Amino acid sequence: MSFSLYAATIPTFCQILEAVAALLDKGAAHCAAKGIAPADLIRARLAPDMFDFAYQVKSTAVHSLGAIEGVRRGLFSPDLEPPPEDFPGLRARVTGALTGLRAIAAEEVDGFIGRDMRFEFRDLRVDFTAENFLLSFTQPNFFFHATTAYDILRWQGVAIGKRDFIGRLRGNYASGQPGAAAGSPAT
């Protein structure tokens, strides 16, 4: 079996981003049902030295589509722009990443293998191959931020569970569309 960088990245990015979009909807519904100001949930953080919910959600887009765009350029630097400040803006950021990821051809991503890539942030410079950047830097960051966003909602009392984080399973009923699974169990 040959290795496909596309198969190792894009479908999983899409699966979890779809779940993050659904978490945003559940967070907004929770605020409406409980009379909570959405900004209070969006600014919530797990610890004083951690970034807030909005930043965690933004970072799922940064460490998925943003990472692919970085590989295309051969350079990835963190997006220092402030995150959207409301649920519609956060959802637009996530759905924009999903749209961009779904438009990427497998051949393009598989063609990244062996390509030189650099991560730069302030004085830090780390050189990678594209596949090592995506698999050892980007994916762990992507999952960290998705998990932290989930954890913040859970900590704030939003009724979510593990299936909400995992999202739609691809299983044997996958439709071929990254992140889509016709007939998969509901989340």
Short mmCIF file of N, CA and C in Angstrom, two decimals:
data_model
loop_
_atom_site.label_atom_id
_atom_site.label_comp_id
_atom_site.label_asym_id
_atom_site.label_seq_id
_atom_site.Cartn_x
_atom_site.Cartn_y
_atom_site.Cartn_z
N MET A 1 0.85 -1.18 0.00
CA MET A 1 0.00 0.00 0.00
C MET A 1 0.89 1.24 0.00
N SER A 2 0.66 2.12 -0.92
CA SER A 2 1.44 3.35 -0.98
C SER A 2 0.84 4.39 -0.02
N PHE A 3 1.67 5.32 0.38
CA PHE A 3 1.26 6.37 1.30
C PHE A 3 0.64 7.53 0.53
N SER A 4 -0.50 8.00 0.99
CA SER A 4 -1.14 9.17 0.41
C SER A 4 -1.20 10.26 1.47
N LEU A 5 -0.46 11.34 1.26
CA LEU A 5 -0.50 12.46 2.19
C LEU A 5 -1.90 13.08 2.21
N TYR A 6 -2.54 13.08 1.06
CA TYR A 6 -3.92 13.58 0.99
C TYR A 6 -4.81 12.78 1.93
N ALA A 7 -4.78 11.45 1.80
CA ALA A 7 -5.64 10.60 2.62
C ALA A 7 -5.32 10.73 4.11
N ALA A 8 -4.08 11.04 4.43
CA ALA A 8 -3.67 11.17 5.82
C ALA A 8 -4.04 12.52 6.43
N THR A 9 -4.48 13.47 5.60
CA THR A 9 -4.73 14.81 6.12
C THR A 9 -6.12 15.36 5.78
N ILE A 10 -6.41 15.52 4.53
CA ILE A 10 -7.59 16.29 4.11
C ILE A 10 -8.91 15.70 4.62
N PRO A 11 -9.19 14.39 4.46
CA PRO A 11 -10.46 13.88 4.96
C PRO A 11 -10.64 14.07 6.46
N THR A 12 -9.56 13.91 7.23
CA THR A 12 -9.67 14.09 8.68
C THR A 12 -9.87 15.56 9.02
N PHE A 13 -9.15 16.46 8.34
CA PHE A 13 -9.41 17.88 8.56
C PHE A 13 -10.89 18.19 8.33
N CYS A 14 -11.44 17.68 7.24
CA CYS A 14 -12.85 17.95 6.91
C CYS A 14 -13.78 17.36 7.96
N GLN A 15 -13.52 16.13 8.37
CA GLN A 15 -14.37 15.48 9.38
C GLN A 15 -14.43 16.30 10.66
N ILE A 16 -13.29 16.72 11.15
CA ILE A 16 -13.27 17.45 12.41
C ILE A 16 -13.77 18.88 12.23
N LEU A 17 -13.49 19.52 11.11
CA LEU A 17 -14.03 20.87 10.88
C LEU A 17 -15.56 20.84 10.80
N GLU A 18 -16.13 19.81 10.19
CA GLU A 18 -17.59 19.68 10.21
C GLU A 18 -18.10 19.57 11.64
N ALA A 19 -17.39 18.80 12.46
CA ALA A 19 -17.77 18.67 13.86
C ALA A 19 -17.64 20.01 14.59
N VAL A 20 -16.59 20.75 14.31
CA VAL A 20 -16.42 22.07 14.93
C VAL A 20 -17.56 23.00 14.51
N ALA A 21 -17.96 22.96 13.25
CA ALA A 21 -19.10 23.78 12.81
C ALA A 21 -20.36 23.41 13.58
N ALA A 22 -20.58 22.12 13.79
CA ALA A 22 -21.74 21.67 14.57
C ALA A 22 -21.62 22.11 16.03
N LEU A 23 -20.40 22.08 16.57
CA LEU A 23 -20.20 22.56 17.94
C LEU A 23 -20.53 24.04 18.06
N LEU A 24 -20.19 24.81 17.04
CA LEU A 24 -20.54 26.24 17.05
C LEU A 24 -22.05 26.41 17.11
N ASP A 25 -22.78 25.62 16.33
CA ASP A 25 -24.24 25.69 16.35
C ASP A 25 -24.78 25.33 17.73
N LYS A 26 -24.21 24.30 18.33
CA LYS A 26 -24.67 23.89 19.67
C LYS A 26 -24.31 24.94 20.71
N GLY A 27 -23.16 25.58 20.56
CA GLY A 27 -22.79 26.65 21.48
C GLY A 27 -23.75 27.83 21.37
N ALA A 28 -24.09 28.21 20.15
CA ALA A 28 -25.03 29.32 19.94
C ALA A 28 -26.40 28.97 20.50
N ALA A 29 -26.86 27.75 20.26
CA ALA A 29 -28.16 27.31 20.78
C ALA A 29 -28.16 27.30 22.31
N HIS A 30 -27.07 26.88 22.90
CA HIS A 30 -26.93 26.87 24.36
C HIS A 30 -27.07 28.29 24.91
N CYS A 31 -26.40 29.24 24.28
CA CYS A 31 -26.50 30.63 24.72
C CYS A 31 -27.93 31.13 24.64
N ALA A 32 -28.60 30.83 23.53
CA ALA A 32 -29.99 31.28 23.36
C ALA A 32 -30.90 30.63 24.40
N ALA A 33 -30.74 29.33 24.63
CA ALA A 33 -31.61 28.61 25.56
C ALA A 33 -31.39 29.02 27.01
N LYS A 34 -30.18 29.36 27.36
CA LYS A 34 -29.84 29.67 28.76
C LYS A 34 -29.76 31.16 29.03
N GLY A 35 -29.99 31.99 28.00
CA GLY A 35 -29.92 33.43 28.19
C GLY A 35 -28.51 33.93 28.47
N ILE A 36 -27.54 33.27 27.90
CA ILE A 36 -26.13 33.64 28.08
C ILE A 36 -25.71 34.53 26.92
N ALA A 37 -24.99 35.58 27.21
CA ALA A 37 -24.46 36.43 26.14
C ALA A 37 -23.46 35.61 25.32
N PRO A 38 -23.65 35.51 24.00
CA PRO A 38 -22.71 34.74 23.18
C PRO A 38 -21.25 35.14 23.39
N ALA A 39 -21.01 36.43 23.60
CA ALA A 39 -19.63 36.88 23.81
C ALA A 39 -18.99 36.24 25.03
N ASP A 40 -19.80 35.92 26.05
CA ASP A 40 -19.25 35.28 27.25
C ASP A 40 -18.71 33.89 26.92
N LEU A 41 -19.41 33.16 26.09
CA LEU A 41 -18.95 31.83 25.70
C LEU A 41 -17.77 31.94 24.73
N ILE A 42 -17.86 32.85 23.81
CA ILE A 42 -16.81 33.01 22.79
C ILE A 42 -15.49 33.45 23.42
N ARG A 43 -15.56 34.19 24.52
CA ARG A 43 -14.33 34.65 25.19
C ARG A 43 -13.87 33.71 26.31
N ALA A 44 -14.62 32.64 26.55
CA ALA A 44 -14.26 31.70 27.63
C ALA A 44 -12.94 31.01 27.30
N ARG A 45 -12.19 30.71 28.35
CA ARG A 45 -10.91 30.00 28.20
C ARG A 45 -10.78 29.03 29.36
N LEU A 46 -9.98 27.99 29.17
CA LEU A 46 -9.81 26.98 30.21
C LEU A 46 -8.91 27.44 31.34
N ALA A 47 -7.94 28.27 31.04
CA ALA A 47 -7.00 28.77 32.04
C ALA A 47 -6.59 30.18 31.64
N PRO A 48 -6.19 30.98 32.62
CA PRO A 48 -5.85 32.38 32.31
C PRO A 48 -4.76 32.54 31.25
N ASP A 49 -3.85 31.58 31.15
CA ASP A 49 -2.76 31.71 30.18
C ASP A 49 -3.04 31.02 28.85
N MET A 50 -4.29 30.61 28.64
CA MET A 50 -4.67 29.97 27.37
C MET A 50 -5.50 30.94 26.55
N PHE A 51 -5.51 30.71 25.25
CA PHE A 51 -6.36 31.51 24.37
C PHE A 51 -7.82 31.11 24.53
N ASP A 52 -8.71 32.02 24.13
CA ASP A 52 -10.15 31.80 24.31
C ASP A 52 -10.73 30.90 23.22
N PHE A 53 -12.03 30.62 23.38
CA PHE A 53 -12.76 29.74 22.46
C PHE A 53 -12.64 30.22 21.02
N ALA A 54 -12.81 31.51 20.79
CA ALA A 54 -12.75 32.04 19.42
C ALA A 54 -11.40 31.74 18.78
N TYR A 55 -10.33 31.92 19.53
CA TYR A 55 -8.99 31.64 19.00
C TYR A 55 -8.83 30.15 18.69
N GLN A 56 -9.36 29.30 19.55
CA GLN A 56 -9.25 27.85 19.32
C GLN A 56 -9.96 27.47 18.02
N VAL A 57 -11.15 28.01 17.80
CA VAL A 57 -11.90 27.71 16.58
C VAL A 57 -11.14 28.24 15.36
N LYS A 58 -10.70 29.49 15.42
CA LYS A 58 -9.93 30.07 14.31
C LYS A 58 -8.73 29.19 13.99
N SER A 59 -8.08 28.67 15.01
CA SER A 59 -6.87 27.89 14.81
C SER A 59 -7.13 26.56 14.12
N THR A 60 -8.36 26.04 14.20
CA THR A 60 -8.65 24.82 13.44
C THR A 60 -8.60 25.11 11.94
N ALA A 61 -9.04 26.30 11.55
CA ALA A 61 -8.95 26.69 10.13
C ALA A 61 -7.50 26.97 9.74
N VAL A 62 -6.77 27.62 10.64
CA VAL A 62 -5.37 27.96 10.37
C VAL A 62 -4.53 26.70 10.20
N HIS A 63 -4.77 25.69 11.04
CA HIS A 63 -3.96 24.48 11.00
C HIS A 63 -4.54 23.40 10.09
N SER A 64 -5.44 23.79 9.22
CA SER A 64 -5.94 22.87 8.19
C SER A 64 -5.71 23.54 6.84
N LEU A 65 -6.66 24.33 6.38
CA LEU A 65 -6.49 25.02 5.10
C LEU A 65 -5.28 25.96 5.12
N GLY A 66 -5.11 26.68 6.21
CA GLY A 66 -3.96 27.58 6.32
C GLY A 66 -2.63 26.86 6.20
N ALA A 67 -2.57 25.66 6.74
CA ALA A 67 -1.34 24.87 6.63
C ALA A 67 -1.09 24.43 5.20
N ILE A 68 -2.15 24.02 4.50
CA ILE A 68 -2.00 23.62 3.10
C ILE A 68 -1.53 24.82 2.28
N GLU A 69 -2.11 25.99 2.54
CA GLU A 69 -1.67 27.19 1.83
C GLU A 69 -0.21 27.50 2.15
N GLY A 70 0.21 27.26 3.39
CA GLY A 70 1.60 27.45 3.76
C GLY A 70 2.53 26.51 3.01
N VAL A 71 2.11 25.25 2.86
CA VAL A 71 2.93 24.29 2.11
C VAL A 71 3.05 24.75 0.66
N ARG A 72 1.97 25.26 0.10
CA ARG A 72 2.02 25.76 -1.27
C ARG A 72 3.08 26.86 -1.42
N ARG A 73 3.19 27.71 -0.40
CA ARG A 73 4.17 28.81 -0.43
C ARG A 73 5.56 28.37 0.02
N GLY A 74 5.60 27.23 0.74
CA GLY A 74 6.87 26.78 1.32
C GLY A 74 7.18 27.44 2.65
N LEU A 75 6.21 28.18 3.20
CA LEU A 75 6.39 28.91 4.44
C LEU A 75 5.07 29.01 5.19
N PHE A 76 5.10 28.67 6.46
CA PHE A 76 3.94 28.82 7.32
C PHE A 76 4.33 29.66 8.52
N SER A 77 3.57 30.71 8.76
CA SER A 77 3.70 31.53 9.96
C SER A 77 2.32 31.64 10.58
N PRO A 78 2.23 31.66 11.90
CA PRO A 78 0.92 31.74 12.54
C PRO A 78 0.14 32.97 12.10
N ASP A 79 -1.15 32.82 11.99
CA ASP A 79 -2.07 33.90 11.66
C ASP A 79 -2.30 34.70 12.94
N LEU A 80 -1.82 35.92 12.98
CA LEU A 80 -1.93 36.74 14.18
C LEU A 80 -3.13 37.68 14.17
N GLU A 81 -3.95 37.58 13.13
CA GLU A 81 -5.17 38.39 13.08
C GLU A 81 -6.13 37.95 14.19
N PRO A 82 -6.87 38.87 14.78
CA PRO A 82 -7.82 38.46 15.81
C PRO A 82 -8.90 37.55 15.21
N PRO A 83 -9.40 36.62 16.01
CA PRO A 83 -10.45 35.74 15.50
C PRO A 83 -11.78 36.49 15.39
N PRO A 84 -12.72 35.93 14.64
CA PRO A 84 -14.07 36.51 14.62
C PRO A 84 -14.63 36.56 16.05
N GLU A 85 -15.51 37.50 16.30
CA GLU A 85 -16.00 37.73 17.66
C GLU A 85 -17.44 37.27 17.86
N ASP A 86 -18.01 36.57 16.88
CA ASP A 86 -19.37 36.07 17.06
C ASP A 86 -19.50 34.70 16.39
N PHE A 87 -20.59 34.02 16.72
CA PHE A 87 -20.79 32.67 16.17
C PHE A 87 -20.87 32.66 14.64
N PRO A 88 -21.61 33.58 14.01
CA PRO A 88 -21.64 33.56 12.54
C PRO A 88 -20.25 33.76 11.92
N GLY A 89 -19.45 34.64 12.48
CA GLY A 89 -18.11 34.87 11.96
C GLY A 89 -17.21 33.65 12.13
N LEU A 90 -17.31 33.00 13.29
CA LEU A 90 -16.53 31.78 13.52
C LEU A 90 -16.97 30.67 12.57
N ARG A 91 -18.29 30.56 12.39
CA ARG A 91 -18.79 29.51 11.49
C ARG A 91 -18.32 29.78 10.06
N ALA A 92 -18.33 31.03 9.65
CA ALA A 92 -17.87 31.38 8.30
C ALA A 92 -16.39 31.02 8.13
N ARG A 93 -15.60 31.22 9.17
CA ARG A 93 -14.18 30.87 9.09
C ARG A 93 -14.01 29.37 8.90
N VAL A 94 -14.78 28.59 9.65
CA VAL A 94 -14.69 27.12 9.57
C VAL A 94 -15.23 26.62 8.23
N THR A 95 -16.38 27.14 7.80
CA THR A 95 -16.94 26.66 6.53
C THR A 95 -16.09 27.11 5.34
N GLY A 96 -15.45 28.27 5.47
CA GLY A 96 -14.51 28.69 4.42
C GLY A 96 -13.34 27.73 4.30
N ALA A 97 -12.83 27.27 5.44
CA ALA A 97 -11.75 26.28 5.41
C ALA A 97 -12.23 24.97 4.79
N LEU A 98 -13.43 24.55 5.16
CA LEU A 98 -13.99 23.33 4.57
C LEU A 98 -14.12 23.45 3.06
N THR A 99 -14.65 24.56 2.59
CA THR A 99 -14.81 24.77 1.15
C THR A 99 -13.46 24.71 0.45
N GLY A 100 -12.47 25.38 1.02
CA GLY A 100 -11.14 25.36 0.42
C GLY A 100 -10.52 23.98 0.40
N LEU A 101 -10.66 23.24 1.50
CA LEU A 101 -10.09 21.89 1.56
C LEU A 101 -10.75 20.95 0.56
N ARG A 102 -12.06 21.07 0.42
CA ARG A 102 -12.77 20.17 -0.50
C ARG A 102 -12.41 20.44 -1.96
N ALA A 103 -11.88 21.60 -2.24
CA ALA A 103 -11.50 21.94 -3.62
C ALA A 103 -10.09 21.46 -3.98
N ILE A 104 -9.38 20.91 -3.03
CA ILE A 104 -8.00 20.49 -3.26
C ILE A 104 -7.96 19.09 -3.84
N ALA A 105 -7.21 18.93 -4.90
CA ALA A 105 -7.06 17.61 -5.54
C ALA A 105 -6.05 16.77 -4.77
N ALA A 106 -6.33 15.49 -4.70
CA ALA A 106 -5.42 14.55 -4.03
C ALA A 106 -4.03 14.61 -4.64
N GLU A 107 -3.97 14.75 -5.94
CA GLU A 107 -2.67 14.77 -6.63
C GLU A 107 -1.81 15.95 -6.17
N GLU A 108 -2.44 17.08 -5.89
CA GLU A 108 -1.67 18.22 -5.42
C GLU A 108 -1.04 17.92 -4.06
N VAL A 109 -1.83 17.44 -3.12
CA VAL A 109 -1.31 17.17 -1.78
C VAL A 109 -0.27 16.06 -1.81
N ASP A 110 -0.55 15.00 -2.55
CA ASP A 110 0.44 13.92 -2.66
C ASP A 110 1.72 14.42 -3.31
N GLY A 111 1.63 15.42 -4.16
CA GLY A 111 2.80 16.01 -4.79
C GLY A 111 3.65 16.85 -3.85
N PHE A 112 3.14 17.15 -2.65
CA PHE A 112 3.91 17.90 -1.66
C PHE A 112 5.03 17.06 -1.05
N ILE A 113 4.92 15.74 -1.12
CA ILE A 113 5.88 14.86 -0.44
C ILE A 113 7.30 15.18 -0.90
N GLY A 114 8.17 15.39 0.09
CA GLY A 114 9.57 15.69 -0.18
C GLY A 114 9.87 17.16 -0.39
N ARG A 115 8.84 17.98 -0.51
CA ARG A 115 9.04 19.42 -0.73
C ARG A 115 9.54 20.09 0.55
N ASP A 116 10.46 21.03 0.40
CA ASP A 116 10.96 21.78 1.55
C ASP A 116 9.91 22.75 2.05
N MET A 117 9.89 22.92 3.35
CA MET A 117 8.87 23.72 4.02
C MET A 117 9.51 24.35 5.25
N ARG A 118 9.10 25.57 5.57
CA ARG A 118 9.64 26.23 6.77
C ARG A 118 8.51 26.80 7.61
N PHE A 119 8.65 26.64 8.92
CA PHE A 119 7.79 27.30 9.90
C PHE A 119 8.59 28.46 10.48
N GLU A 120 7.97 29.65 10.50
CA GLU A 120 8.62 30.82 11.09
C GLU A 120 7.66 31.51 12.04
N PHE A 121 8.17 31.82 13.22
CA PHE A 121 7.42 32.61 14.19
C PHE A 121 8.42 33.38 15.04
N ARG A 122 8.36 34.68 14.94
CA ARG A 122 9.32 35.56 15.60
C ARG A 122 10.74 35.12 15.24
N ASP A 123 11.55 34.73 16.22
CA ASP A 123 12.93 34.32 15.94
C ASP A 123 13.06 32.83 15.66
N LEU A 124 11.99 32.09 15.78
CA LEU A 124 12.03 30.64 15.59
C LEU A 124 11.88 30.29 14.11
N ARG A 125 12.75 29.43 13.64
CA ARG A 125 12.68 28.92 12.26
C ARG A 125 12.90 27.42 12.33
N VAL A 126 11.96 26.67 11.78
CA VAL A 126 12.08 25.21 11.77
C VAL A 126 11.85 24.74 10.34
N ASP A 127 12.81 24.00 9.81
CA ASP A 127 12.69 23.45 8.46
C ASP A 127 12.12 22.04 8.53
N PHE A 128 11.24 21.73 7.58
CA PHE A 128 10.56 20.45 7.49
C PHE A 128 10.53 20.01 6.03
N THR A 129 10.19 18.76 5.81
CA THR A 129 9.61 18.38 4.53
C THR A 129 8.13 18.67 4.69
N ALA A 130 7.42 18.82 3.60
CA ALA A 130 5.99 19.13 3.68
C ALA A 130 5.23 18.08 4.47
N GLU A 131 5.54 16.80 4.23
CA GLU A 131 4.81 15.75 4.94
C GLU A 131 5.11 15.77 6.44
N ASN A 132 6.35 16.05 6.83
CA ASN A 132 6.65 16.12 8.26
C ASN A 132 6.02 17.35 8.89
N PHE A 133 5.94 18.44 8.16
CA PHE A 133 5.24 19.63 8.67
C PHE A 133 3.77 19.30 8.91
N LEU A 134 3.12 18.71 7.92
CA LEU A 134 1.69 18.43 8.05
C LEU A 134 1.40 17.38 9.12
N LEU A 135 2.21 16.34 9.19
CA LEU A 135 1.92 15.22 10.10
C LEU A 135 2.47 15.40 11.51
N SER A 136 3.59 16.12 11.67
CA SER A 136 4.16 16.23 13.02
C SER A 136 3.95 17.59 13.67
N PHE A 137 3.57 18.58 12.88
CA PHE A 137 3.34 19.92 13.44
C PHE A 137 1.88 20.32 13.30
N THR A 138 1.39 20.30 12.08
CA THR A 138 0.04 20.80 11.82
C THR A 138 -1.04 19.93 12.44
N GLN A 139 -1.01 18.62 12.17
CA GLN A 139 -2.08 17.78 12.72
C GLN A 139 -2.15 17.84 14.24
N PRO A 140 -1.03 17.72 14.97
CA PRO A 140 -1.16 17.84 16.43
C PRO A 140 -1.73 19.20 16.86
N ASN A 141 -1.32 20.28 16.21
CA ASN A 141 -1.88 21.59 16.54
C ASN A 141 -3.36 21.65 16.21
N PHE A 142 -3.75 21.13 15.06
CA PHE A 142 -5.15 21.09 14.66
C PHE A 142 -6.00 20.39 15.72
N PHE A 143 -5.56 19.20 16.13
CA PHE A 143 -6.33 18.45 17.13
C PHE A 143 -6.30 19.13 18.49
N PHE A 144 -5.19 19.74 18.85
CA PHE A 144 -5.13 20.47 20.12
C PHE A 144 -6.19 21.56 20.15
N HIS A 145 -6.27 22.36 19.10
CA HIS A 145 -7.22 23.47 19.09
C HIS A 145 -8.66 23.00 18.98
N ALA A 146 -8.93 21.95 18.20
CA ALA A 146 -10.29 21.40 18.13
C ALA A 146 -10.70 20.84 19.48
N THR A 147 -9.81 20.12 20.13
CA THR A 147 -10.10 19.55 21.45
C THR A 147 -10.31 20.64 22.48
N THR A 148 -9.49 21.67 22.45
CA THR A 148 -9.63 22.75 23.42
C THR A 148 -10.94 23.50 23.21
N ALA A 149 -11.34 23.73 21.97
CA ALA A 149 -12.64 24.36 21.70
C ALA A 149 -13.76 23.50 22.28
N TYR A 150 -13.71 22.19 22.02
CA TYR A 150 -14.70 21.27 22.57
C TYR A 150 -14.70 21.35 24.10
N ASP A 151 -13.52 21.30 24.70
CA ASP A 151 -13.42 21.31 26.16
C ASP A 151 -13.98 22.59 26.77
N ILE A 152 -13.76 23.72 26.12
CA ILE A 152 -14.31 24.98 26.63
C ILE A 152 -15.83 24.92 26.63
N LEU A 153 -16.42 24.45 25.54
CA LEU A 153 -17.89 24.35 25.49
C LEU A 153 -18.40 23.41 26.58
N ARG A 154 -17.74 22.29 26.72
CA ARG A 154 -18.15 21.30 27.72
C ARG A 154 -18.06 21.90 29.12
N TRP A 155 -16.95 22.60 29.39
CA TRP A 155 -16.73 23.23 30.68
C TRP A 155 -17.78 24.31 30.96
N GLN A 156 -18.27 24.96 29.90
CA GLN A 156 -19.28 26.01 30.04
C GLN A 156 -20.70 25.46 30.10
N GLY A 157 -20.84 24.13 30.10
CA GLY A 157 -22.15 23.52 30.29
C GLY A 157 -22.90 23.17 29.02
N VAL A 158 -22.29 23.31 27.86
CA VAL A 158 -22.96 22.94 26.61
C VAL A 158 -23.09 21.42 26.59
N ALA A 159 -24.29 20.94 26.27
CA ALA A 159 -24.58 19.50 26.28
C ALA A 159 -24.00 18.83 25.03
N ILE A 160 -22.73 18.46 25.11
CA ILE A 160 -22.03 17.79 24.02
C ILE A 160 -21.29 16.60 24.59
N GLY A 161 -20.96 15.67 23.71
CA GLY A 161 -20.21 14.48 24.11
C GLY A 161 -19.19 14.10 23.06
N LYS A 162 -18.59 12.95 23.27
CA LYS A 162 -17.51 12.49 22.40
C LYS A 162 -17.93 12.42 20.93
N ARG A 163 -19.14 11.96 20.67
CA ARG A 163 -19.60 11.86 19.27
C ARG A 163 -19.67 13.23 18.61
N ASP A 164 -19.93 14.26 19.39
CA ASP A 164 -19.95 15.61 18.83
C ASP A 164 -18.55 16.03 18.39
N PHE A 165 -17.53 15.59 19.12
CA PHE A 165 -16.16 15.92 18.74
C PHE A 165 -15.73 15.12 17.51
N ILE A 166 -16.03 13.84 17.50
CA ILE A 166 -15.59 12.97 16.40
C ILE A 166 -16.30 13.30 15.10
N GLY A 167 -17.57 13.67 15.17
CA GLY A 167 -18.31 14.00 13.96
C GLY A 167 -18.71 12.77 13.17
N ARG A 168 -18.91 12.98 11.88
CA ARG A 168 -19.36 11.91 10.99
C ARG A 168 -18.22 10.96 10.67
N LEU A 169 -18.46 9.70 10.93
CA LEU A 169 -17.46 8.68 10.61
C LEU A 169 -17.45 8.41 9.12
N ARG A 170 -16.30 8.09 8.57
CA ARG A 170 -16.21 7.80 7.15
C ARG A 170 -16.51 6.33 6.87
N GLY A 171 -16.07 5.42 7.69
CA GLY A 171 -16.39 4.00 7.56
C GLY A 171 -16.46 3.48 6.13
N ASN A 172 -17.21 2.44 5.92
CA ASN A 172 -17.38 1.84 4.60
C ASN A 172 -18.49 2.50 3.79
N TYR A 173 -19.15 3.49 4.36
CA TYR A 173 -20.23 4.15 3.63
C TYR A 173 -19.81 5.53 3.15
N ALA A 174 -18.53 5.78 3.04
CA ALA A 174 -18.05 7.09 2.59
C ALA A 174 -18.48 7.35 1.15
N SER A 175 -18.83 8.59 0.89
CA SER A 175 -19.32 8.98 -0.43
C SER A 175 -18.20 9.40 -1.37
N GLY A 176 -16.98 9.46 -0.87
CA GLY A 176 -15.87 9.93 -1.69
C GLY A 176 -15.58 11.40 -1.49
N GLN A 177 -16.51 12.14 -0.93
CA GLN A 177 -16.29 13.56 -0.63
C GLN A 177 -15.58 13.66 0.71
N PRO A 178 -14.44 14.34 0.79
CA PRO A 178 -13.73 14.43 2.06
C PRO A 178 -14.64 14.96 3.16
N GLY A 179 -14.69 14.24 4.25
CA GLY A 179 -15.46 14.68 5.40
C GLY A 179 -16.94 14.36 5.31
N ALA A 180 -17.40 13.82 4.20
CA ALA A 180 -18.82 13.49 4.06
C ALA A 180 -19.00 11.99 4.12
N ALA A 181 -20.01 11.56 4.80
CA ALA A 181 -20.26 10.13 4.90
C ALA A 181 -21.76 9.89 4.84
N ALA A 182 -22.26 9.68 3.65
CA ALA A 182 -23.69 9.43 3.48
C ALA A 182 -24.07 8.20 4.28
N GLY A 183 -25.10 8.32 5.08
CA GLY A 183 -25.58 7.19 5.86
C GLY A 183 -24.79 6.92 7.12
N SER A 184 -23.83 7.76 7.45
CA SER A 184 -23.07 7.52 8.67
C SER A 184 -23.93 7.86 9.88
N PRO A 185 -23.55 7.34 11.04
CA PRO A 185 -24.34 7.63 12.23
C PRO A 185 -24.43 9.13 12.47
N ALA A 186 -25.56 9.56 12.98
CA ALA A 186 -25.75 10.98 13.28
C ALA A 186 -24.84 11.39 14.41
N THR A 187 -24.47 12.66 14.41
CA THR A 187 -23.61 13.16 15.50
C THR A 187 -24.46 13.74 16.59
#
